[in-house]
CSV table of C-alpha atoms in Angstrom, one decimal:
chain,number,residue,atom,x,y,z
A,1492,THR,CA,-0.8,1.8,7.1
A,1493,VAL,CA,-0.6,-1.6,8.6
A,1494,ILE,CA,-3.1,-0.6,11.3
A,1495,SER,CA,-5.5,0.6,8.5
A,1496,GLN,CA,-5.8,-2.8,7.0
A,1497,ARG,CA,-9.5,-3.9,7.3
A,1498,THR,CA,-10.1,-1.2,9.9
A,1499,LYS,CA,-12.4,1.8,9.7
A,1500,ASP,CA,-10.6,5.1,9.2
A,1501,GLU,CA,-11.7,6.6,12.5
A,1502,VAL,CA,-10.4,3.6,14.4
A,1503,THR,CA,-7.1,3.7,12.5
A,1504,ALA,CA,-6.7,7.4,13.2
A,1505,ALA,CA,-7.2,7.0,17.0
A,1506,ALA,CA,-5.0,3.9,17.2
A,1507,THR,CA,-2.3,5.6,15.2
A,1508,ARG,CA,-2.4,8.7,17.4
A,1509,ARG,CA,-2.0,6.6,20.5
A,1510,LEU,CA,0.8,4.6,19.1
A,1511,PHE,CA,2.8,7.5,17.7
A,1512,ALA,CA,2.4,9.4,21.0
A,1513,ARG,CA,4.5,6.7,22.5
A,1514,ALA,CA,7.0,5.9,19.7
A,1515,LYS,CA,7.8,7.5,16.3
A,1516,THR,CA,10.7,5.5,15.1
A,1517,PRO,CA,11.4,1.8,14.4
A,1518,ARG,CA,13.7,1.7,17.5
A,1519,GLY,CA,11.0,3.3,19.6
A,1520,MET,CA,8.4,0.8,18.5
A,1521,LEU,CA,10.7,-2.1,19.3
A,1522,ARG,CA,11.2,-0.7,22.8
A,1523,LEU,CA,7.4,-0.7,23.3
A,1524,GLY,CA,7.1,-4.4,22.6
A,1525,GLU,CA,4.3,-6.4,21.2
A,1526,GLU,CA,2.0,-6.3,24.2
A,1527,GLU,CA,2.1,-2.5,24.6
A,1528,ILE,CA,1.6,-2.1,20.8
A,1529,ASP,CA,-1.4,-4.4,21.0
A,1530,ARG,CA,-2.9,-2.3,23.9
A,1531,LEU,CA,-2.3,0.9,22.0
A,1532,ILE,CA,-3.8,-0.1,18.7
A,1533,PHE,CA,-6.9,-1.9,20.1
A,1534,PRO,CA,-9.7,-2.0,18.9
A,1535,ALA,CA,-8.2,-2.1,15.3
A,1536,SER,CA,-9.2,-5.3,13.5
A,1537,PHE,CA,-6.7,-8.1,13.9
A,1538,HIS,CA,-4.9,-6.0,16.5
A,1539,ARG,CA,-2.9,-9.0,17.8
A,1540,THR,CA,-1.6,-9.9,14.4
A,1541,LYS,CA,-0.8,-6.3,13.7
A,1542,ALA,CA,1.0,-6.0,17.1
A,1543,ARG,CA,3.2,-8.8,16.0
A,1544,ALA,CA,3.8,-7.4,12.5
A,1545,ILE,CA,4.7,-3.9,13.6
A,1546,PRO,CA,7.8,-4.9,15.6
A,1547,ALA,CA,8.8,-7.4,12.8
A,1548,ILE,CA,8.5,-4.6,10.3
A,1549,CYS,CA,10.6,-2.3,12.5
A,1550,ARG,CA,13.3,-4.9,12.9
A,1551,ALA,CA,13.4,-5.5,9.2
A,1552,LEU,CA,13.6,-1.7,8.5
A,1553,LEU,CA,16.5,-1.4,10.9
A,1554,ASP,CA,18.3,-4.6,9.7
A,1555,ARG,CA,17.8,-4.2,6.0
A,1556,PHE,CA,16.9,-0.6,5.2
A,1557,GLY,CA,18.9,1.6,7.7
A,1558,GLY,CA,15.7,2.3,9.6
A,1559,GLU,CA,14.0,3.9,6.6
A,1560,VAL,CA,11.0,2.8,4.7
A,1561,PRO,CA,12.2,1.9,1.2
A,1562,ALA,CA,10.6,3.9,-1.6
A,1563,ASP,CA,10.2,0.8,-3.7
A,1564,ILE,CA,7.1,-1.4,-3.9
A,1565,GLU,CA,9.0,-4.6,-4.4
A,1566,ALA,CA,11.3,-3.9,-1.4
A,1567,MET,CA,8.3,-2.9,0.8
A,1568,THR,CA,6.5,-6.1,0.0
A,1569,THR,CA,9.4,-8.0,1.6
A,1570,LEU,CA,8.4,-6.6,4.9
A,1571,PRO,CA,6.2,-8.8,7.2
A,1572,GLY,CA,2.5,-8.0,6.7
A,1573,VAL,CA,3.0,-5.7,3.8
A,1574,GLY,CA,1.3,-6.6,0.6
A,1575,ARG,CA,0.9,-4.6,-2.7
A,1576,LYS,CA,-2.1,-2.6,-1.5
A,1577,THR,CA,-0.2,-1.4,1.6
A,1578,ALA,CA,3.0,-0.7,-0.4
A,1579,ASN,CA,1.1,1.2,-3.1
A,1580,LEU,CA,-0.7,3.3,-0.4
A,1581,VAL,CA,2.7,4.2,1.2
A,1582,MET,CA,4.0,5.1,-2.3
A,1583,THR,CA,1.1,7.4,-3.0
A,1584,HIS,CA,0.7,9.0,0.4
A,1585,GLY,CA,4.1,8.7,2.0
A,1586,PHE,CA,6.3,9.3,-1.0
A,1587,LYS,CA,3.9,11.2,-3.3
A,1588,ARG,CA,4.7,8.8,-6.2
A,1589,ASP,CA,2.5,7.4,-8.8
A,1590,ALA,CA,1.1,4.0,-7.8
A,1591,ILE,CA,-2.3,2.3,-7.9
A,1592,CYS,CA,-3.6,1.3,-4.5
A,1593,VAL,CA,-6.3,-1.4,-5.2
A,1594,ASP,CA,-8.3,-2.4,-2.2
A,1595,VAL,CA,-11.6,-4.4,-2.2
A,1596,HIS,CA,-13.6,-1.3,-3.2
A,1597,VAL,CA,-11.5,-0.4,-6.2
A,1598,HIS,CA,-11.3,-4.1,-7.3
A,1599,ARG,CA,-15.1,-4.5,-7.0
A,1600,ILE,CA,-16.1,-1.2,-8.7
A,1601,VAL,CA,-13.9,-1.3,-11.7
A,1602,ASN,CA,-15.0,-4.9,-12.3
A,1603,ARG,CA,-18.6,-4.1,-11.7
A,1604,LEU,CA,-18.3,-1.2,-14.2
A,1605,GLY,CA,-16.7,-3.6,-16.7
A,1606,HIS,CA,-13.5,-1.7,-17.0
A,1607,VAL,CA,-11.5,-4.8,-16.1
A,1608,ARG,CA,-12.3,-8.5,-15.7
A,1609,THR,CA,-10.0,-9.7,-12.9
A,1610,ARG,CA,-10.2,-12.1,-10.0
A,1611,THR,CA,-8.0,-10.5,-7.5
A,1612,PRO,CA,-7.0,-6.9,-6.4
A,1613,ASN,CA,-3.4,-7.6,-7.6
A,1614,GLU,CA,-4.6,-8.6,-11.0
A,1615,THR,CA,-6.8,-5.5,-11.0
A,1616,GLU,CA,-3.8,-3.3,-10.2
A,1617,MET,CA,-1.7,-4.8,-13.1
A,1618,ARG,CA,-4.6,-4.3,-15.6
A,1619,LEU,CA,-5.2,-0.7,-14.4
A,1620,ARG,CA,-1.5,0.1,-14.9
A,1621,THR,CA,-2.1,-0.6,-18.6
A,1622,LYS,CA,-5.5,1.1,-18.9
A,1623,LEU,CA,-5.6,4.0,-16.5
A,1624,PRO,CA,-3.8,7.2,-17.4
A,1625,ARG,CA,-0.9,7.7,-15.0
A,1626,ARG,CA,-2.3,11.1,-13.9
A,1627,HIS,CA,-5.2,9.2,-12.2
A,1628,TRP,CA,-3.1,6.5,-10.4
A,1629,ARG,CA,-2.8,8.3,-7.1
A,1630,SER,CA,-6.4,9.5,-6.9
A,1631,ILE,CA,-8.4,6.4,-7.9
A,1632,ASN,CA,-8.2,4.8,-4.5
A,1633,GLY,CA,-9.5,7.7,-2.5
A,1634,LEU,CA,-12.3,8.4,-5.0
A,1635,LEU,CA,-13.5,4.8,-5.3
A,1636,VAL,CA,-13.2,3.9,-1.6
A,1637,ALA,CA,-15.6,6.7,-0.6
A,1638,PHE,CA,-17.9,5.8,-3.5
A,1639,GLY,CA,-17.8,2.1,-2.6
A,1640,GLN,CA,-18.6,2.8,1.0
A,1641,SER,CA,-21.6,5.0,0.3
A,1642,VAL,CA,-23.0,4.1,-3.1
A,1643,CYS,CA,-21.5,1.1,-4.9
A,1644,ARG,CA,-21.7,-1.1,-1.8
A,1645,PRO,CA,-20.7,-4.8,-2.1
A,1646,VAL,CA,-24.3,-6.1,-1.5
A,1647,SER,CA,-27.3,-4.2,-2.8
A,1648,PRO,CA,-25.6,-1.1,-4.1
A,1649,HIS,CA,-27.5,2.1,-4.4
A,1650,CYS,CA,-27.8,2.1,-8.2
A,1651,SER,CA,-30.8,4.4,-8.1
A,1652,ARG,CA,-28.6,7.3,-6.9
A,1653,CYS,CA,-25.5,6.3,-8.7
A,1654,PRO,CA,-24.1,9.1,-10.9
A,1655,VAL,CA,-22.6,6.6,-13.4
A,1656,ALA,CA,-25.5,4.1,-13.4
A,1657,GLY,CA,-26.1,4.7,-17.1
A,1658,ASP,CA,-22.5,3.6,-18.0
A,1659,CYS,CA,-22.3,0.7,-15.5
A,1660,ARG,CA,-22.6,-2.9,-16.7
A,1661,ARG,CA,-23.6,-4.0,-13.1
A,1662,ILE,CA,-21.4,-7.1,-13.4
A,1663,GLY,CA,-22.1,-9.3,-10.4
A,1664,VAL,CA,-25.0,-7.2,-9.1
A,1665,GLU,CA,-27.9,-9.4,-8.2
A,1666,ARG,CA,-30.0,-6.9,-6.5
A,1667,SER,CA,-29.8,-3.2,-5.9
A,1668,ARG,CA,-31.6,-0.3,-4.4
């Protein structure tokens, strides 16, 4: 999940396969070391920063959580390089628990539609927790990320082919296609 931050899915998948082919546990990651992790996850965005974060996370998992990822968002966010988005993603995909993973796409789209008026992804998550039925929490990220990458793009969205254009307030849209 750390590798996926600001990195395309196909780059993340390849980097993760290379890394997990060499180590699958926190102890194994620590044995690899930062330089080897960096080599394995390249060309992921910010690979050097992530190569420092991964061993730090593994050390914290071993020291504070018995080598296991905690199934708690607040505990996860105490790990180096792990914010709410990453913790929520681990909760939904790793633990199959209800959580709202708000990345830049989810934040932009729900604000553009006018469903929330927030300044940050964290604020958006908290507002969606009060507005969005719990049965949709796990699925919203996957749905809106794909939609945000293909239709509701950050600049010049494809409003002419948007299936919800009639219900969109287009907040912040200066020009569209």
